[in-house]
mmCIF file as gemmi writes it, N, C-alpha and C atoms, coordinates in Angstrom:
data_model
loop_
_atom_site.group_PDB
_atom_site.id
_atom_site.type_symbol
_atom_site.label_atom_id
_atom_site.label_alt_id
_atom_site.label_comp_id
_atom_site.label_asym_id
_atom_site.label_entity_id
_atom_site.label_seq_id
_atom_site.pdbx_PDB_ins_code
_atom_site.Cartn_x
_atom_site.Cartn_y
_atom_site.Cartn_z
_atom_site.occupancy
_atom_site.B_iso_or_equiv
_atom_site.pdbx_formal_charge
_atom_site.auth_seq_id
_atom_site.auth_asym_id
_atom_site.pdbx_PDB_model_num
ATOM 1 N N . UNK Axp A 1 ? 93.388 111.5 37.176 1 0 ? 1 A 1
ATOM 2 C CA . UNK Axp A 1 ? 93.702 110.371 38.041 1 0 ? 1 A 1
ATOM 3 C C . UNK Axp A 1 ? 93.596 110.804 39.492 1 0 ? 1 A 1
ATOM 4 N N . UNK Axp A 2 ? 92.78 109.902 40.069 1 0 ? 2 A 1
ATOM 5 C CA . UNK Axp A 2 ? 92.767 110.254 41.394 1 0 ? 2 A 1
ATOM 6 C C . UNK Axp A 2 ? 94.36 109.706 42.467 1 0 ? 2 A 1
ATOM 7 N N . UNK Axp A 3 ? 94.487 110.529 43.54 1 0 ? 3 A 1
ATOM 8 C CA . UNK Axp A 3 ? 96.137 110.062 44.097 1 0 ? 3 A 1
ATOM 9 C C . UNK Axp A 3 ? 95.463 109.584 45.787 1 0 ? 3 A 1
ATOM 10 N N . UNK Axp A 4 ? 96.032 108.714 46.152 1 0 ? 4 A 1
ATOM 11 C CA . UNK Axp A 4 ? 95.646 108.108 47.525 1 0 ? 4 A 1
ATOM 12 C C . UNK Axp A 4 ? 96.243 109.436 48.719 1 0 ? 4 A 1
ATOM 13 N N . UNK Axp A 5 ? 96.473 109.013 50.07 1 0 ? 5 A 1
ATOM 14 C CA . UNK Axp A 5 ? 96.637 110.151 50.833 1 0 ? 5 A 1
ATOM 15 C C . UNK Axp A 5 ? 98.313 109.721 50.96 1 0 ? 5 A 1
ATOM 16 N N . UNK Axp A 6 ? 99.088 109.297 50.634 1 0 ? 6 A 1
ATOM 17 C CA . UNK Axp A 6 ? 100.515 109.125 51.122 1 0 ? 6 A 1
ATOM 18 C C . UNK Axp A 6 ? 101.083 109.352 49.91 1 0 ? 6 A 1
ATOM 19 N N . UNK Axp A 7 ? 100.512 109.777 48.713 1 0 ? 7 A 1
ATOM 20 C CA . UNK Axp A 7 ? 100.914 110.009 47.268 1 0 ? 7 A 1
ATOM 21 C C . UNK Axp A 7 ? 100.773 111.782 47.483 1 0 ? 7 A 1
ATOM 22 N N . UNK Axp A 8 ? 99.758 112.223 47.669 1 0 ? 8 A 1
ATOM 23 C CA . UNK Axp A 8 ? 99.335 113.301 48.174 1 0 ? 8 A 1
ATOM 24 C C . UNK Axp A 8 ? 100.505 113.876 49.206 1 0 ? 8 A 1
ATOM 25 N N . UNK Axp A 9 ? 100.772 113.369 50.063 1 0 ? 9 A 1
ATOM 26 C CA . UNK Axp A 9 ? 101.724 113.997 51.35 1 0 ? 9 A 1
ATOM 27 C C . UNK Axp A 9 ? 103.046 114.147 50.8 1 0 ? 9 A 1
ATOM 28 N N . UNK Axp A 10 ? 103.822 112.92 50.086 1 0 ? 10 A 1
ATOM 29 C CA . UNK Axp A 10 ? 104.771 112.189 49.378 1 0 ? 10 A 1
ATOM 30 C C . UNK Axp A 10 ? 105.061 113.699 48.412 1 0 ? 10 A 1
ATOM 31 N N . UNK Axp A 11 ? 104.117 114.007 47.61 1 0 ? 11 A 1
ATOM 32 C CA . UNK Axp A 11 ? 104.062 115.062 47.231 1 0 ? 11 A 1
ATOM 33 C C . UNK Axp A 11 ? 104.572 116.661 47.196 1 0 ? 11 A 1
ATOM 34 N N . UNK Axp A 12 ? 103.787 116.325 48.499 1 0 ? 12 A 1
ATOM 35 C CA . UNK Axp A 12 ? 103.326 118.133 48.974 1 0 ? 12 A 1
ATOM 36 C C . UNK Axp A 12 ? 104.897 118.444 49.613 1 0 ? 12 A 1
ATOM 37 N N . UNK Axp A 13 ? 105.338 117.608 50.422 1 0 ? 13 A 1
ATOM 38 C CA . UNK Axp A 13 ? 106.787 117.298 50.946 1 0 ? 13 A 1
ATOM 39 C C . UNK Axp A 13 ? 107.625 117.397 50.038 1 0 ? 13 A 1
ATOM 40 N N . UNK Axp A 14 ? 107.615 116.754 48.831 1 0 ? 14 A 1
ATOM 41 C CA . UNK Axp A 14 ? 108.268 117.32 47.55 1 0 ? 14 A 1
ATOM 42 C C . UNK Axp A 14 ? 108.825 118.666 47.055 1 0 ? 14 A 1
ATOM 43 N N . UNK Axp A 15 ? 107.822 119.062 47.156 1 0 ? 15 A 1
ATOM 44 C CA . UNK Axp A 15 ? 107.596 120.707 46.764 1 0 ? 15 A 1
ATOM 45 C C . UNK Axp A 15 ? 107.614 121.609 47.886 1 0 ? 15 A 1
ATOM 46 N N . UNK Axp A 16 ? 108 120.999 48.967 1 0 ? 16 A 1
ATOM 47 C CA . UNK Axp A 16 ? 108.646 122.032 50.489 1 0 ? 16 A 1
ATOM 48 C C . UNK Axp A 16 ? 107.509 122.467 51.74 1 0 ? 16 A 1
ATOM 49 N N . UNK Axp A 17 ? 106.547 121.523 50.972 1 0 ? 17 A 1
ATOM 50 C CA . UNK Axp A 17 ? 105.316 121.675 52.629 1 0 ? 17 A 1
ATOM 51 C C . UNK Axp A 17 ? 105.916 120.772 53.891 1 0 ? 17 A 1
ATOM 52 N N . UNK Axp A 18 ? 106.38 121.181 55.251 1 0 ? 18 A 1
ATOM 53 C CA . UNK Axp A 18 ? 106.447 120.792 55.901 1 0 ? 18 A 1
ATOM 54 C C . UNK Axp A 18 ? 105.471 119.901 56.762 1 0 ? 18 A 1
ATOM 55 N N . UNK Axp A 19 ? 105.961 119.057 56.986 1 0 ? 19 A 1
ATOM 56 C CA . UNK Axp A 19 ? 104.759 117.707 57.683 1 0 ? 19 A 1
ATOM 57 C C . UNK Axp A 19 ? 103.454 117.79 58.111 1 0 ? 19 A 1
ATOM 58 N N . UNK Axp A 20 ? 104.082 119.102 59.034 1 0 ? 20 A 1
ATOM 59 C CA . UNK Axp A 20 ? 103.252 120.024 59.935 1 0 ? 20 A 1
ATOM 60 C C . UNK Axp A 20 ? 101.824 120.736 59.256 1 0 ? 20 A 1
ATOM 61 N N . UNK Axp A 21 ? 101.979 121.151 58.468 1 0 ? 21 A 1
ATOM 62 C CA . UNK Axp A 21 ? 100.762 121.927 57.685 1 0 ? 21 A 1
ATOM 63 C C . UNK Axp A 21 ? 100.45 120.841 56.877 1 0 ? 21 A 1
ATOM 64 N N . UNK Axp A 22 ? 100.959 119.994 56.059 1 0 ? 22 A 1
ATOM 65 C CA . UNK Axp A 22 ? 100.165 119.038 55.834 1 0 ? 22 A 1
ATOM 66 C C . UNK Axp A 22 ? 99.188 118.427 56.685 1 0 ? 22 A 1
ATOM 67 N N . UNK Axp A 23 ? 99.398 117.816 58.087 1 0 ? 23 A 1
ATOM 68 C CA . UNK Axp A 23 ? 98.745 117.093 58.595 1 0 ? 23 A 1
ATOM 69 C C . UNK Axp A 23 ? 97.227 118.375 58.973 1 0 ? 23 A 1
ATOM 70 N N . UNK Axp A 24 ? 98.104 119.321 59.473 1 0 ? 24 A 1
ATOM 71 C CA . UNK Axp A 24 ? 96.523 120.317 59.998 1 0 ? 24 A 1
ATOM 72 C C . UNK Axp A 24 ? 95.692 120.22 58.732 1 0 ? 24 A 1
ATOM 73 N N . UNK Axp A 25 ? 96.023 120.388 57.673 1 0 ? 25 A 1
ATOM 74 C CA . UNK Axp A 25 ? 95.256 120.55 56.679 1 0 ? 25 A 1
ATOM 75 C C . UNK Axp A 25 ? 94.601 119.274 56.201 1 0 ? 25 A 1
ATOM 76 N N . UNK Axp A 26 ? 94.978 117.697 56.105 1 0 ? 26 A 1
ATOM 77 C CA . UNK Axp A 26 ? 94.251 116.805 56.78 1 0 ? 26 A 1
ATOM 78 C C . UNK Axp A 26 ? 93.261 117.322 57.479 1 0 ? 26 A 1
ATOM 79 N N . UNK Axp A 27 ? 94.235 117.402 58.99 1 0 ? 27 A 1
ATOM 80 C CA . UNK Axp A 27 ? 92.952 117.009 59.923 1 0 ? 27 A 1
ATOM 81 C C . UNK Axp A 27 ? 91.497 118.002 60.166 1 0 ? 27 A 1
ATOM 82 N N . UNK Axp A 28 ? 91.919 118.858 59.17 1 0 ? 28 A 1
ATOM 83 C CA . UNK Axp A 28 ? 90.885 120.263 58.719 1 0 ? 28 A 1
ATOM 84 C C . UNK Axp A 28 ? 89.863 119.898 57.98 1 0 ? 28 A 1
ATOM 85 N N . UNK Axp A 29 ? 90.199 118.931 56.78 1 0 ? 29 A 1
ATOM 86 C CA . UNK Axp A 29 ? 89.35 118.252 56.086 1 0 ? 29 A 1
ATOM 87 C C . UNK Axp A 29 ? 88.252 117.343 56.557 1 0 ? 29 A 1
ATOM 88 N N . UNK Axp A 30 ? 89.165 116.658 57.472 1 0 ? 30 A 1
ATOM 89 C CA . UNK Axp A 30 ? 88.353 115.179 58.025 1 0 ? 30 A 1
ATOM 90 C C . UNK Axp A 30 ? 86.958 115.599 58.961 1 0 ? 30 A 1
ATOM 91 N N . UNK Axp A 31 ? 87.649 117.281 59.846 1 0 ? 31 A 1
ATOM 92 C CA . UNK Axp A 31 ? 87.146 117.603 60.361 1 0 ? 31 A 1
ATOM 93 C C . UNK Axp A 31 ? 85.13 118.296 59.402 1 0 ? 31 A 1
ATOM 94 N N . UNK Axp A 32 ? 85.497 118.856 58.063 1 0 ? 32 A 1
ATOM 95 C CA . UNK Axp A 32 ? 84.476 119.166 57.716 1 0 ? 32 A 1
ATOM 96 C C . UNK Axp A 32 ? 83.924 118.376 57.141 1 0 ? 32 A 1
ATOM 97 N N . UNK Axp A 33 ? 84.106 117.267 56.519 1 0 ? 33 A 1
ATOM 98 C CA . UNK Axp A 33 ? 83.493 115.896 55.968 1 0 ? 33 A 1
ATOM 99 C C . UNK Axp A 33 ? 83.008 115.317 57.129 1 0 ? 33 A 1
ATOM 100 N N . UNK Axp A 34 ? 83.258 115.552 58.308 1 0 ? 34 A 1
ATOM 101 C CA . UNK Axp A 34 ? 82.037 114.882 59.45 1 0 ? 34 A 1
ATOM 102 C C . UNK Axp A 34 ? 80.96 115.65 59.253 1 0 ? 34 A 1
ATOM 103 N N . UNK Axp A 35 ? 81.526 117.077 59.39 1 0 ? 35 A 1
ATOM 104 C CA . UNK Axp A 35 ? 80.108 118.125 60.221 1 0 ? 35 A 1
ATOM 105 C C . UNK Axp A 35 ? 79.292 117.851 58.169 1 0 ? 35 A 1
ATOM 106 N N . UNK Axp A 36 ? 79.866 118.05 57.266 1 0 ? 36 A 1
ATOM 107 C CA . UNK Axp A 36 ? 78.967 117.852 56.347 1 0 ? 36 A 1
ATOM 108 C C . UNK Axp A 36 ? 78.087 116.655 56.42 1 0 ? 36 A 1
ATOM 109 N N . UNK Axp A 37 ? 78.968 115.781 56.952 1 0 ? 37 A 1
ATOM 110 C CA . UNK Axp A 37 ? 77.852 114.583 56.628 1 0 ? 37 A 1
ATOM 111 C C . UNK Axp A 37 ? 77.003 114.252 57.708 1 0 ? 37 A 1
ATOM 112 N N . UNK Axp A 38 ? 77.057 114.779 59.019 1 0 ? 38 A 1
ATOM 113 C CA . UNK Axp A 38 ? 75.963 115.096 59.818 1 0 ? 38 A 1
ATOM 114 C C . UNK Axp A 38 ? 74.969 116.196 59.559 1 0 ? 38 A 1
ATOM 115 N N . UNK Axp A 39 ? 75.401 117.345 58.803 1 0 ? 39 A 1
ATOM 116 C CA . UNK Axp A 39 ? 74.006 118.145 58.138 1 0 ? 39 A 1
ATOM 117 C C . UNK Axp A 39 ? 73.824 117.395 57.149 1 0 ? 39 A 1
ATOM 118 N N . UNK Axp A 40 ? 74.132 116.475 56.292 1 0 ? 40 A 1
ATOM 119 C CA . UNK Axp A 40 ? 73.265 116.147 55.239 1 0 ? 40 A 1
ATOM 120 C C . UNK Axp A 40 ? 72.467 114.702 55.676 1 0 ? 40 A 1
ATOM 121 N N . UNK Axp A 41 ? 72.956 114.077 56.701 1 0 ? 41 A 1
ATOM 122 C CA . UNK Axp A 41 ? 71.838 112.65 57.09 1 0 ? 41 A 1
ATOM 123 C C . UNK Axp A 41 ? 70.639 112.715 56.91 1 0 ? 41 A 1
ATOM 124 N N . UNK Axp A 42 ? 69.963 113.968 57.077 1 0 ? 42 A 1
ATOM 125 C CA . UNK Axp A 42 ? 68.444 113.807 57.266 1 0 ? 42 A 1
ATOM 126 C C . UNK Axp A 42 ? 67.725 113.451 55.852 1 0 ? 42 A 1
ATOM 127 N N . UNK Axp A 43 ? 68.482 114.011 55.016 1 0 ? 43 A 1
ATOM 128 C CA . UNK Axp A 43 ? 68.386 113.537 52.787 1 0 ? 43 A 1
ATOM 129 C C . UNK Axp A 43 ? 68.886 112.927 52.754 1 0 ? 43 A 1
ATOM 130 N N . UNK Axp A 44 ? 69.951 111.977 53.465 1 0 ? 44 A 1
ATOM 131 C CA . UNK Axp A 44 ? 70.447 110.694 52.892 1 0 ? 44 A 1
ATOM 132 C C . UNK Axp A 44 ? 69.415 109.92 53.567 1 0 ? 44 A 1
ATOM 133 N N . UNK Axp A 45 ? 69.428 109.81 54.545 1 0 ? 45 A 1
ATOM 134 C CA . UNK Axp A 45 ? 67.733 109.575 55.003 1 0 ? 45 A 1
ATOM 135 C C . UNK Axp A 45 ? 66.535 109.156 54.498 1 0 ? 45 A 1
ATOM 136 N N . UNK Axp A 46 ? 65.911 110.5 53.885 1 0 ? 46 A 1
ATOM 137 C CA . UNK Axp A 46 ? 65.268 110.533 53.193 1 0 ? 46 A 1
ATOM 138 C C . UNK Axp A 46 ? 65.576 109.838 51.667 1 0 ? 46 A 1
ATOM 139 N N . UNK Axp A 47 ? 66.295 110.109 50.997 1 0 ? 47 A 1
ATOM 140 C CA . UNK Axp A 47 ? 66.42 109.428 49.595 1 0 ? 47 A 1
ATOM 141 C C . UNK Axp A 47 ? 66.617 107.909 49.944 1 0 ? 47 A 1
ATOM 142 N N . UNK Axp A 48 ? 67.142 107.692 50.806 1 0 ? 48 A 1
ATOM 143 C CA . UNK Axp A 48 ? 67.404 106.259 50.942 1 0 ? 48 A 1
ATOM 144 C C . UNK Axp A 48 ? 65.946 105.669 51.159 1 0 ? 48 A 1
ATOM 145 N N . UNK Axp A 49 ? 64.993 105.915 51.897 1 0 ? 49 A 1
ATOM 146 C CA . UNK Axp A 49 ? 64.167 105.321 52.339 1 0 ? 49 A 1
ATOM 147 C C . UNK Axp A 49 ? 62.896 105.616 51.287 1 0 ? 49 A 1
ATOM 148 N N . UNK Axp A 50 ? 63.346 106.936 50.571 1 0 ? 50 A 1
ATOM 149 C CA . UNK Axp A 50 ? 62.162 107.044 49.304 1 0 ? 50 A 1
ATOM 150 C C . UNK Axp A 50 ? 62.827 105.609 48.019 1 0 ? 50 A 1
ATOM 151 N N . UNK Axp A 51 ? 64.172 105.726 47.974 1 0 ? 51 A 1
ATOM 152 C CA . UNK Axp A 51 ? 64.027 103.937 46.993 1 0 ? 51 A 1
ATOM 153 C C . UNK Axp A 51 ? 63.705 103.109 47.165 1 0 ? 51 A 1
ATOM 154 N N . UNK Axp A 52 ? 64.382 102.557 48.823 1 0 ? 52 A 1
ATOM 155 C CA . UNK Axp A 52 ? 63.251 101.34 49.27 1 0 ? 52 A 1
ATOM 156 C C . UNK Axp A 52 ? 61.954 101.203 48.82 1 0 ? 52 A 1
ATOM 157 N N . UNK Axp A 53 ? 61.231 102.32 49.002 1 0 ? 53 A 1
ATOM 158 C CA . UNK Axp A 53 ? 59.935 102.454 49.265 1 0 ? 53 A 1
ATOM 159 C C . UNK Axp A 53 ? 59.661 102.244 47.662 1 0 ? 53 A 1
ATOM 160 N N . UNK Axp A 54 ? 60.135 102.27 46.616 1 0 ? 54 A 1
ATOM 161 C CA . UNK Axp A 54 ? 59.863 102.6 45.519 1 0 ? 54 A 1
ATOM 162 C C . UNK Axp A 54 ? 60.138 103.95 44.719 1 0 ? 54 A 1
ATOM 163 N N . UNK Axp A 55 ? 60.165 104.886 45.329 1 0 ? 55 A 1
ATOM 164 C CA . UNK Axp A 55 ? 60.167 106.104 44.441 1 0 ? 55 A 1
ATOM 165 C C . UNK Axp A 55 ? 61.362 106.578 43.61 1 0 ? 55 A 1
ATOM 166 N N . UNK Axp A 56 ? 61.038 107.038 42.424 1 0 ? 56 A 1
ATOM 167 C CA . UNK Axp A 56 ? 62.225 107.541 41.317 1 0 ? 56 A 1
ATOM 168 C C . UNK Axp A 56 ? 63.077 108.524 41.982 1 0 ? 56 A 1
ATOM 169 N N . UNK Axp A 57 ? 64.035 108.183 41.601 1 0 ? 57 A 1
ATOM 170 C CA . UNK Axp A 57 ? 65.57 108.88 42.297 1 0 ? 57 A 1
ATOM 171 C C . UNK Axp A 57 ? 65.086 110.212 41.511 1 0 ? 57 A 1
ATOM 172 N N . UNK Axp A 58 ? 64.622 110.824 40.696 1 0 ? 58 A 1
ATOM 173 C CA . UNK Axp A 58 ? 64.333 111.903 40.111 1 0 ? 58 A 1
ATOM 174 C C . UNK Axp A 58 ? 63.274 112.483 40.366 1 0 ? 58 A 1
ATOM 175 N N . UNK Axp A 59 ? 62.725 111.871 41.102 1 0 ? 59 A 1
ATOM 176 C CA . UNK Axp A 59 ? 60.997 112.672 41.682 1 0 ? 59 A 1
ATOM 177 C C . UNK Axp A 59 ? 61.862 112.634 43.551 1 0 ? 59 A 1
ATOM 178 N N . UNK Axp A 60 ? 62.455 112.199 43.956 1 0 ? 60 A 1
ATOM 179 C CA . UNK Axp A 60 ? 62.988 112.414 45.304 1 0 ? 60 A 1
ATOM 180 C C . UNK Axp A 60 ? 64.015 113.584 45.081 1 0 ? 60 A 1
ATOM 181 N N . UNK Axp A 61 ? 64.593 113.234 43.963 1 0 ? 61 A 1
ATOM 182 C CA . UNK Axp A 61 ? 65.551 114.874 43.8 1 0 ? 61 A 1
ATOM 183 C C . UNK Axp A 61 ? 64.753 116.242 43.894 1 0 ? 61 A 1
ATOM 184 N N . UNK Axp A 62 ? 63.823 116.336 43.411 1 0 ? 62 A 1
ATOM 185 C CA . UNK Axp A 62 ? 62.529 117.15 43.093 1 0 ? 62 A 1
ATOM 186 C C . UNK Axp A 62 ? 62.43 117.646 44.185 1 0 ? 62 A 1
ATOM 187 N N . UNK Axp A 63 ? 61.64 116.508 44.996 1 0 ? 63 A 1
ATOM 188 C CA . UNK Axp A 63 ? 61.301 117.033 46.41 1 0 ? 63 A 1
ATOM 189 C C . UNK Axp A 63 ? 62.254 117.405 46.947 1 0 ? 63 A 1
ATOM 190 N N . UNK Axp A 64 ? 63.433 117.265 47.267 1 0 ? 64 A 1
ATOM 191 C CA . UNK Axp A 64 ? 64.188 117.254 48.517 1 0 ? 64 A 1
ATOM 192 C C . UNK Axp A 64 ? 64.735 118.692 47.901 1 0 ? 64 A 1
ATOM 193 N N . UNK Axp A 65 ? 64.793 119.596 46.605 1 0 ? 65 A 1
ATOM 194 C CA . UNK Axp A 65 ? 64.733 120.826 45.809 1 0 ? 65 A 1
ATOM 195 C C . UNK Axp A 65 ? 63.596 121.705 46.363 1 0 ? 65 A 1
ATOM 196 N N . UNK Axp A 66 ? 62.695 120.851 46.42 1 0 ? 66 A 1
ATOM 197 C CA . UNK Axp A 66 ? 61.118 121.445 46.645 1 0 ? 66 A 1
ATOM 198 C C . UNK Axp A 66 ? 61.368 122.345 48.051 1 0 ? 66 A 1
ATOM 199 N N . UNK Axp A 67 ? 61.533 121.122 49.108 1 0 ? 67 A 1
ATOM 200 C CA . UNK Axp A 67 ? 61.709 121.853 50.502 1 0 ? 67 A 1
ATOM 201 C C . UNK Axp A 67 ? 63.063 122.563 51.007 1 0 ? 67 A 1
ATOM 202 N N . UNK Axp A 68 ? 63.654 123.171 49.805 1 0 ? 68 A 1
ATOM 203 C CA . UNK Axp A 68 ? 65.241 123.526 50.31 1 0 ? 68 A 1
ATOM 204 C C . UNK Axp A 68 ? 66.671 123.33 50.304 1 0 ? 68 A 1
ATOM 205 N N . UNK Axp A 69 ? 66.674 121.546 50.257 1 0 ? 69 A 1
ATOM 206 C CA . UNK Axp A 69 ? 67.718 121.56 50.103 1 0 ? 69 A 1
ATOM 207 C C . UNK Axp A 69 ? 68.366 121.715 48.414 1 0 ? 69 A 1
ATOM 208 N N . UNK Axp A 70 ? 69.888 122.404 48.49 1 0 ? 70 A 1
ATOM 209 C CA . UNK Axp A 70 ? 70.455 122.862 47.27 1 0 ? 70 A 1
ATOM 210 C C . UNK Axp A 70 ? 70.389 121.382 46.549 1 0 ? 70 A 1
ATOM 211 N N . UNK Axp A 71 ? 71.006 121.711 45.309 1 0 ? 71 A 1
ATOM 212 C CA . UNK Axp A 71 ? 71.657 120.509 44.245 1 0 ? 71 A 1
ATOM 213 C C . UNK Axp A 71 ? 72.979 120.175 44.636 1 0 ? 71 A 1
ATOM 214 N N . UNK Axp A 72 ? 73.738 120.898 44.657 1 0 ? 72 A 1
ATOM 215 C CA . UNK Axp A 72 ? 74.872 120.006 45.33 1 0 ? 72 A 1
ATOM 216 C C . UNK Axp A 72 ? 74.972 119.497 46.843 1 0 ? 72 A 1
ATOM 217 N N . UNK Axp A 73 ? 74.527 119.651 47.311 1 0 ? 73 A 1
ATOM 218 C CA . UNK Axp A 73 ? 73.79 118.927 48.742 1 0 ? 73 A 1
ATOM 219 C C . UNK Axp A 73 ? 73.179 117.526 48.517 1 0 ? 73 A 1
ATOM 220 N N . UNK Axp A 74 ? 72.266 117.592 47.545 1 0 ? 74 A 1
ATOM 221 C CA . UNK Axp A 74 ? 71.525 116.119 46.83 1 0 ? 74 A 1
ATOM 222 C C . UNK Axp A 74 ? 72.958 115.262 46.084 1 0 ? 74 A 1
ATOM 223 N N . UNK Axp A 75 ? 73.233 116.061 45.535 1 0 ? 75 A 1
ATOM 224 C CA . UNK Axp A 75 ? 74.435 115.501 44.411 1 0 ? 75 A 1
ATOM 225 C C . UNK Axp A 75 ? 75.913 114.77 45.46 1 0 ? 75 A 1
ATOM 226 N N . UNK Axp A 76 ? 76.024 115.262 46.429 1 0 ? 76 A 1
ATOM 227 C CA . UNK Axp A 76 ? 76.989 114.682 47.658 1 0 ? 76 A 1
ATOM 228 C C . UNK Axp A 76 ? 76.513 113.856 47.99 1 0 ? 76 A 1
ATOM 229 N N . UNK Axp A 77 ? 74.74 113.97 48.821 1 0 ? 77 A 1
ATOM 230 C CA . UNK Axp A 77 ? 74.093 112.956 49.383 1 0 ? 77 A 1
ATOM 231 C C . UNK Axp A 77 ? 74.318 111.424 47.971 1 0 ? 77 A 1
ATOM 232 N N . UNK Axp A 78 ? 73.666 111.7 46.814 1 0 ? 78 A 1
ATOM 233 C CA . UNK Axp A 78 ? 73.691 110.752 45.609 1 0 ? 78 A 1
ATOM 234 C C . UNK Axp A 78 ? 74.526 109.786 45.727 1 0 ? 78 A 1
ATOM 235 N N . UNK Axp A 79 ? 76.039 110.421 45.737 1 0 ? 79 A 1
ATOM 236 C CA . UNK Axp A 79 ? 77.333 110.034 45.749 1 0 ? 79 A 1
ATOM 237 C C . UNK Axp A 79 ? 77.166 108.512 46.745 1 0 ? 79 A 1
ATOM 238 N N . UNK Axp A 80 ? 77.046 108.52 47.892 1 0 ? 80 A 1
ATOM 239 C CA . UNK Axp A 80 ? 76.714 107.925 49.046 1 0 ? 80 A 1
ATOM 240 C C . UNK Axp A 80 ? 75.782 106.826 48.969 1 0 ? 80 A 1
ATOM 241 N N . UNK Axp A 81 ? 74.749 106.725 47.912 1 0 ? 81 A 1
ATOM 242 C CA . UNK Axp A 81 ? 73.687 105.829 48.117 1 0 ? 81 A 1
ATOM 243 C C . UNK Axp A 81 ? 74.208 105.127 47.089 1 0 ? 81 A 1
């Protein structure tokens, strides 16, 4: 089961995490889910504009393997489209 973010805090406070390190650790997260999702735009990008266009989500996985980028890189980007 997935838990929302005030179930999560509600939590962690439970078990003796002070407010304080909760929130850094938030704002630690939020912070790398930007910079990830600004290195991965250029394949969300790309995959997005290879379906429009027609092409199989499995021949764009291919390529975007072909020139480098990992599988879980594609598999995050996926998530998104």
């Amino acid at each position: 089961k997935g838990f929302n973010k005030d179930e999560l805090i509600k939590s962690a406070v439970n078990q003796g995490w002070k407010i304080e390190q909760i929130d850094k650790i938030l704002s630690e997260q939020i912070v790398e889910k930007r910079e990830m999702a600004k290195e991965l735009e250029p394949l969300r990008e790309y995959i997005l504009n290879g379906l429009k266009n027609g092409f199989k989500r499995e021949d764009l996985i291919n390529a975007a393997l072909r020139i480098g980028w990992k599988r879980e890189q594609i598999d995050e980007v996926l998530k998104w489209v």
